[in-house]
Amino acid sequence: MSFFDSKAKQFVDGQKNLIHNIEKENIKAENPIWFHCSSLGEFEQARQLIDGLYDAGEKILLTFFSPSGYQHRKDYKKADWVFYLPFDTKKNAESFIQHTNPKVAIFVKYDLWYFYLQGLKNKAIPSYLISAIYQNNQIYFRAISGKLHRRMLNMFEHIYLQDFASSDLLRDIGITQTSIIGDTRVDSVIDRAEGIKPLPLVEKFLAGEKAIILGSAYTTEVELLADVPELINKEKIII
């Protein structure tokens, strides 16, 4: 696929010499806290925790599975190292854990990898899952095909959930090491809202008035708005 898809090419290129590049960083001497995020959305759910631990003096190792996460956050200032996660094989997992020596591993929401979780457990390194949420149609709750996934959930020291429904579902399959803390992405939103900086150009345009704002608008939505003359003629609009 990497010959035809730029995102797939980024992923393949990111895996080249990955274990060797991680080994060169001598991360294991720093005994970091390891965060693994599938992509950018999961990173936003972990951001407040990453920032807080970094500010408290902890060393942070951050890994991504998706290029959309890695490419956007490879230079994140509050992570000491940022890498793609090597493919989930027994050899890769053992090498990664050996070369990074994390004191704690924190996975976000869904992205679980068997050999990494098993390797952490074998080394007595505690692993945690945060912002997890479940529905009864997911593979974890299927009698036969869900066995491996239930085994992975059991490897976590603790699982922090978004809602009570998830807690009930996990209890039904024997997963009880859980707490309900809500969606950690809300903390990032609140933090940004409290730290708003003035936008002089917008303030000048509004001149004290309110505006209609379209975010991530499709062309068809903009065209619909343009068909309402009482809005176009009377309201200030930001797209």
mmCIF file of C-alpha atoms in Angstrom:
data_model
loop_
_atom_site.group_PDB
_atom_site.id
_atom_site.type_symbol
_atom_site.label_atom_id
_atom_site.label_comp_id
_atom_site.label_asym_id
_atom_site.label_seq_id
_atom_site.Cartn_x
_atom_site.Cartn_y
_atom_site.Cartn_z
ATOM 1 C CA MET A 1 0.000 0.000 0.000
ATOM 2 C CA SER A 2 2.936 2.357 0.612
ATOM 3 C CA PHE A 3 3.458 2.629 -3.165
ATOM 4 C CA PHE A 4 -0.014 4.128 -3.577
ATOM 5 C CA ASP A 5 -0.849 5.794 -0.261
ATOM 6 C CA SER A 6 1.254 8.550 1.327
ATOM 7 C CA LYS A 7 0.061 7.768 4.864
ATOM 8 C CA ALA A 8 0.969 4.093 4.458
ATOM 9 C CA LYS A 9 4.392 5.149 3.150
ATOM 10 C CA GLN A 10 4.965 7.323 6.230
ATOM 11 C CA PHE A 11 4.084 4.346 8.418
ATOM 12 C CA VAL A 12 6.427 1.951 6.583
ATOM 13 C CA ASP A 13 9.277 4.489 6.515
ATOM 14 C CA GLY A 14 8.779 5.145 10.226
ATOM 15 C CA GLN A 15 9.319 1.449 11.025
ATOM 16 C CA LYS A 16 12.725 1.289 9.290
ATOM 17 C CA ASN A 17 15.625 0.795 11.751
ATOM 18 C CA LEU A 18 13.202 1.746 14.509
ATOM 19 C CA ILE A 19 14.537 -0.547 17.250
ATOM 20 C CA HIS A 20 18.115 0.501 16.422
ATOM 21 C CA ASN A 21 17.186 4.190 16.571
ATOM 22 C CA ILE A 22 15.502 3.686 19.950
ATOM 23 C CA GLU A 23 18.542 1.810 21.274
ATOM 24 C CA LYS A 24 20.866 4.686 20.268
ATOM 25 C CA GLU A 25 18.954 7.124 22.493
ATOM 26 C CA ASN A 26 19.989 5.299 25.710
ATOM 27 C CA ILE A 27 16.472 5.796 27.066
ATOM 28 C CA LYS A 28 16.719 2.931 29.545
ATOM 29 C CA ALA A 29 19.085 4.908 31.764
ATOM 30 C CA GLU A 30 16.321 7.485 32.341
ATOM 31 C CA ASN A 31 13.592 5.018 33.398
ATOM 32 C CA PRO A 32 10.774 7.000 31.697
ATOM 33 C CA ILE A 33 7.011 6.858 31.920
ATOM 34 C CA TRP A 34 5.822 5.423 28.611
ATOM 35 C CA PHE A 35 2.618 6.646 26.953
ATOM 36 C CA HIS A 36 1.251 4.856 23.898
ATOM 37 C CA CYS A 37 -1.393 6.571 21.768
ATOM 38 C CA SER A 38 -2.893 5.170 18.605
ATOM 39 C CA SER A 39 -3.318 8.569 16.953
ATOM 40 C CA LEU A 40 -3.910 12.264 17.561
ATOM 41 C CA GLY A 41 -7.280 11.892 19.307
ATOM 42 C CA GLU A 42 -5.822 9.502 21.877
ATOM 43 C CA PHE A 43 -2.917 11.883 22.416
ATOM 44 C CA GLU A 44 -5.374 14.647 23.292
ATOM 45 C CA GLN A 45 -6.870 12.337 25.906
ATOM 46 C CA ALA A 46 -3.429 11.786 27.429
ATOM 47 C CA ARG A 47 -2.068 15.314 27.022
ATOM 48 C CA GLN A 48 -2.981 16.646 30.483
ATOM 49 C CA LEU A 49 -1.424 13.637 32.178
ATOM 50 C CA ILE A 50 1.697 13.837 30.012
ATOM 51 C CA ASP A 51 2.095 17.548 30.720
ATOM 52 C CA GLY A 52 1.552 17.128 34.459
ATOM 53 C CA LEU A 53 4.089 14.329 34.804
ATOM 54 C CA TYR A 54 6.631 16.145 32.625
ATOM 55 C CA ASP A 55 6.242 19.312 34.699
ATOM 56 C CA ALA A 56 6.758 17.198 37.837
ATOM 57 C CA GLY A 57 10.167 16.155 36.520
ATOM 58 C CA GLU A 58 9.378 12.771 34.979
ATOM 59 C CA LYS A 59 10.962 11.654 31.730
ATOM 60 C CA ILE A 60 8.316 10.959 29.080
ATOM 61 C CA LEU A 61 8.494 8.421 26.252
ATOM 62 C CA LEU A 62 5.654 8.830 23.744
ATOM 63 C CA THR A 63 4.790 6.363 20.979
ATOM 64 C CA PHE A 64 2.199 6.379 18.197
ATOM 65 C CA PHE A 65 0.804 3.755 15.870
ATOM 66 C CA SER A 66 -0.668 6.153 13.298
ATOM 67 C CA PRO A 67 1.302 8.599 11.136
ATOM 68 C CA SER A 68 -1.371 11.253 11.766
ATOM 69 C CA GLY A 69 -0.445 11.162 15.448
ATOM 70 C CA TYR A 70 3.323 10.897 15.019
ATOM 71 C CA GLN A 71 3.649 13.536 12.300
ATOM 72 C CA HIS A 72 1.689 16.105 14.334
ATOM 73 C CA ARG A 73 3.383 15.457 17.684
ATOM 74 C CA LYS A 74 6.905 14.194 16.883
ATOM 75 C CA ASP A 75 8.333 17.481 18.222
ATOM 76 C CA TYR A 76 6.058 17.762 21.268
ATOM 77 C CA LYS A 77 7.965 19.810 23.845
ATOM 78 C CA LYS A 78 6.730 17.899 26.886
ATOM 79 C CA ALA A 79 7.882 14.494 25.681
ATOM 80 C CA ASP A 80 11.565 13.594 25.862
ATOM 81 C CA TRP A 81 11.322 10.958 23.105
ATOM 82 C CA VAL A 82 8.677 10.399 20.430
ATOM 83 C CA PHE A 83 8.654 7.298 18.212
ATOM 84 C CA TYR A 84 6.410 5.054 16.216
ATOM 85 C CA LEU A 85 5.675 1.858 18.125
ATOM 86 C CA PRO A 86 7.509 -1.079 16.509
ATOM 87 C CA PHE A 87 5.251 -3.837 15.174
ATOM 88 C CA ASP A 88 3.809 -6.062 17.910
ATOM 89 C CA THR A 89 6.010 -9.137 17.713
ATOM 90 C CA LYS A 90 7.537 -10.941 20.681
ATOM 91 C CA LYS A 91 11.059 -9.969 19.603
ATOM 92 C CA ASN A 92 10.164 -6.311 19.036
ATOM 93 C CA ALA A 93 8.331 -6.050 22.337
ATOM 94 C CA GLU A 94 11.205 -7.582 24.286
ATOM 95 C CA SER A 95 13.753 -5.332 22.558
ATOM 96 C CA PHE A 96 11.648 -2.193 23.010
ATOM 97 C CA ILE A 97 11.096 -2.815 26.723
ATOM 98 C CA GLN A 98 14.753 -3.718 27.216
ATOM 99 C CA HIS A 99 16.005 -0.553 25.496
ATOM 100 C CA THR A 100 13.518 1.828 27.138
ATOM 101 C CA ASN A 101 13.087 0.291 30.623
ATOM 102 C CA PRO A 102 9.882 2.198 31.473
ATOM 103 C CA LYS A 103 8.860 2.481 35.119
ATOM 104 C CA VAL A 104 5.177 2.597 34.083
ATOM 105 C CA ALA A 105 3.310 2.079 30.784
ATOM 106 C CA ILE A 106 0.099 3.975 30.021
ATOM 107 C CA PHE A 107 -2.085 2.993 27.067
ATOM 108 C CA VAL A 108 -4.933 5.203 25.865
ATOM 109 C CA LYS A 109 -8.488 4.054 25.085
ATOM 110 C CA TYR A 110 -8.281 1.124 22.621
ATOM 111 C CA ASP A 111 -4.827 0.508 21.177
ATOM 112 C CA LEU A 112 -3.761 -2.727 22.906
ATOM 113 C CA TRP A 113 -0.871 -4.951 21.827
ATOM 114 C CA TYR A 114 -0.514 -8.457 23.218
ATOM 115 C CA PHE A 115 3.264 -8.954 23.172
ATOM 116 C CA TYR A 116 3.932 -5.523 24.677
ATOM 117 C CA LEU A 117 1.464 -6.096 27.508
ATOM 118 C CA GLN A 118 2.846 -9.589 28.112
ATOM 119 C CA GLY A 119 6.422 -8.277 28.063
ATOM 120 C CA LEU A 120 5.577 -5.570 30.597
ATOM 121 C CA LYS A 121 3.895 -8.111 32.860
ATOM 122 C CA ASN A 122 6.889 -10.460 32.634
ATOM 123 C CA LYS A 123 9.149 -7.599 33.742
ATOM 124 C CA ALA A 124 6.748 -6.593 36.559
ATOM 125 C CA ILE A 125 6.298 -3.156 34.971
ATOM 126 C CA PRO A 126 2.787 -1.892 35.795
ATOM 127 C CA SER A 127 0.584 -0.939 32.847
ATOM 128 C CA TYR A 128 -2.541 1.200 32.939
ATOM 129 C CA LEU A 129 -5.343 1.932 30.478
ATOM 130 C CA ILE A 130 -6.946 5.388 30.560
ATOM 131 C CA SER A 131 -10.058 6.927 28.966
ATOM 132 C CA ALA A 132 -11.347 3.494 28.002
ATOM 133 C CA ILE A 133 -14.958 3.111 26.884
ATOM 134 C CA TYR A 134 -16.787 -0.035 25.788
ATOM 135 C CA GLN A 135 -19.929 -1.162 23.994
ATOM 136 C CA ASN A 136 -21.411 -4.639 24.082
ATOM 137 C CA ASN A 137 -20.826 -5.249 20.348
ATOM 138 C CA GLN A 138 -17.020 -5.061 20.700
ATOM 139 C CA ILE A 139 -14.812 -8.124 20.391
ATOM 140 C CA TYR A 140 -14.010 -8.196 24.132
ATOM 141 C CA PHE A 141 -17.521 -9.472 24.816
ATOM 142 C CA ARG A 142 -17.616 -12.301 22.259
ATOM 143 C CA ALA A 143 -17.410 -15.708 23.893
ATOM 144 C CA ILE A 144 -14.770 -17.310 21.642
ATOM 145 C CA SER A 145 -13.112 -14.644 19.473
ATOM 146 C CA GLY A 146 -12.786 -12.282 22.430
ATOM 147 C CA LYS A 147 -10.570 -14.529 24.580
ATOM 148 C CA LEU A 148 -7.279 -12.897 23.547
ATOM 149 C CA HIS A 149 -8.667 -9.396 24.076
ATOM 150 C CA ARG A 150 -10.000 -10.273 27.529
ATOM 151 C CA ARG A 151 -6.589 -11.677 28.377
ATOM 152 C CA MET A 152 -5.024 -8.337 27.425
ATOM 153 C CA LEU A 153 -7.449 -6.429 29.621
ATOM 154 C CA ASN A 154 -6.529 -8.681 32.534
ATOM 155 C CA MET A 155 -2.858 -7.746 32.110
ATOM 156 C CA PHE A 156 -3.506 -4.154 33.163
ATOM 157 C CA GLU A 157 -2.835 -3.127 36.724
ATOM 158 C CA HIS A 158 -5.844 -0.827 36.515
ATOM 159 C CA ILE A 159 -8.272 0.453 33.868
ATOM 160 C CA TYR A 160 -9.678 3.983 34.068
ATOM 161 C CA LEU A 161 -13.061 4.213 32.331
ATOM 162 C CA GLN A 162 -15.185 6.981 30.856
ATOM 163 C CA ASP A 163 -18.604 5.776 32.039
ATOM 164 C CA PHE A 164 -20.603 3.429 34.271
ATOM 165 C CA ALA A 165 -21.895 1.367 31.328
ATOM 166 C CA SER A 166 -18.313 0.344 30.504
ATOM 167 C CA SER A 167 -17.744 -0.657 34.110
ATOM 168 C CA ASP A 168 -20.825 -2.890 34.050
ATOM 169 C CA LEU A 169 -19.771 -4.555 30.789
ATOM 170 C CA LEU A 170 -16.274 -5.305 32.082
ATOM 171 C CA ARG A 171 -17.589 -6.640 35.376
ATOM 172 C CA ASP A 172 -19.754 -9.103 33.437
ATOM 173 C CA ILE A 173 -16.600 -10.626 31.887
ATOM 174 C CA GLY A 174 -14.649 -10.657 35.146
ATOM 175 C CA ILE A 175 -12.629 -7.445 34.720
ATOM 176 C CA THR A 176 -12.914 -5.651 38.062
ATOM 177 C CA GLN A 177 -9.703 -3.589 38.415
ATOM 178 C CA THR A 178 -11.482 -0.449 37.180
ATOM 179 C CA SER A 179 -12.358 3.122 38.173
ATOM 180 C CA ILE A 180 -14.619 5.669 36.459
ATOM 181 C CA ILE A 181 -12.901 9.005 35.828
ATOM 182 C CA GLY A 182 -14.634 10.306 32.681
ATOM 183 C CA ASP A 183 -13.055 11.353 29.397
ATOM 184 C CA THR A 184 -9.668 12.973 30.029
ATOM 185 C CA ARG A 185 -9.982 14.933 26.769
ATOM 186 C CA VAL A 186 -12.438 17.200 28.612
ATOM 187 C CA ASP A 187 -9.539 18.352 30.809
ATOM 188 C CA SER A 188 -7.627 19.484 27.716
ATOM 189 C CA VAL A 189 -10.644 21.435 26.471
ATOM 190 C CA ILE A 190 -11.109 23.144 29.847
ATOM 191 C CA ASP A 191 -7.412 23.977 30.016
ATOM 192 C CA ARG A 192 -7.467 25.591 26.576
ATOM 193 C CA ALA A 193 -10.662 27.509 27.429
ATOM 194 C CA GLU A 194 -9.059 28.943 30.565
ATOM 195 C CA GLY A 195 -5.911 29.908 28.707
ATOM 196 C CA ILE A 196 -7.514 31.801 25.822
ATOM 197 C CA LYS A 197 -5.268 34.392 24.198
ATOM 198 C CA PRO A 198 -6.629 37.486 22.422
ATOM 199 C CA LEU A 199 -6.928 37.375 18.629
ATOM 200 C CA PRO A 200 -6.609 41.034 17.569
ATOM 201 C CA LEU A 201 -7.740 40.438 13.977
ATOM 202 C CA VAL A 202 -10.933 38.691 15.143
ATOM 203 C CA GLU A 203 -11.615 41.311 17.809
ATOM 204 C CA LYS A 204 -11.235 44.077 15.238
ATOM 205 C CA PHE A 205 -13.600 42.294 12.831
ATOM 206 C CA LEU A 206 -16.259 41.692 15.499
ATOM 207 C CA ALA A 207 -16.040 45.167 17.078
ATOM 208 C CA GLY A 208 -17.843 43.888 20.161
ATOM 209 C CA GLU A 209 -20.572 42.020 18.283
ATOM 210 C CA LYS A 210 -21.252 38.280 18.284
ATOM 211 C CA ALA A 211 -20.680 36.053 15.271
ATOM 212 C CA ILE A 212 -21.897 32.862 13.667
ATOM 213 C CA ILE A 213 -18.936 30.466 13.491
ATOM 214 C CA LEU A 214 -18.620 27.449 11.185
ATOM 215 C CA GLY A 215 -15.847 25.029 12.126
ATOM 216 C CA SER A 216 -14.640 22.286 9.755
ATOM 217 C CA ALA A 217 -17.481 23.206 7.417
ATOM 218 C CA TYR A 218 -18.211 21.296 4.224
ATOM 219 C CA THR A 219 -18.663 23.324 1.045
ATOM 220 C CA THR A 220 -22.333 22.327 0.930
ATOM 221 C CA GLU A 221 -22.831 23.705 4.454
ATOM 222 C CA VAL A 222 -21.289 27.033 3.489
ATOM 223 C CA GLU A 223 -23.551 27.147 0.445
ATOM 224 C CA LEU A 224 -26.611 26.514 2.647
ATOM 225 C CA LEU A 225 -25.619 29.416 4.861
ATOM 226 C CA ALA A 226 -25.228 31.649 1.815
ATOM 227 C CA ASP A 227 -28.837 30.866 0.881
ATOM 228 C CA VAL A 228 -30.151 32.583 4.035
ATOM 229 C CA PRO A 229 -29.993 36.309 3.190
ATOM 230 C CA GLU A 230 -31.183 37.515 6.614
ATOM 231 C CA LEU A 231 -28.036 35.926 8.106
ATOM 232 C CA ILE A 232 -25.646 37.005 5.362
ATOM 233 C CA ASN A 233 -26.868 40.608 5.457
ATOM 234 C CA LYS A 234 -27.183 41.077 9.211
ATOM 235 C CA GLU A 235 -24.742 38.748 10.949
ATOM 236 C CA LYS A 236 -20.970 38.561 11.119
ATOM 237 C CA ILE A 237 -19.761 35.137 10.052
ATOM 238 C CA ILE A 238 -16.443 33.393 10.632
ATOM 239 C CA ILE A 239 -15.701 30.209 8.697
#
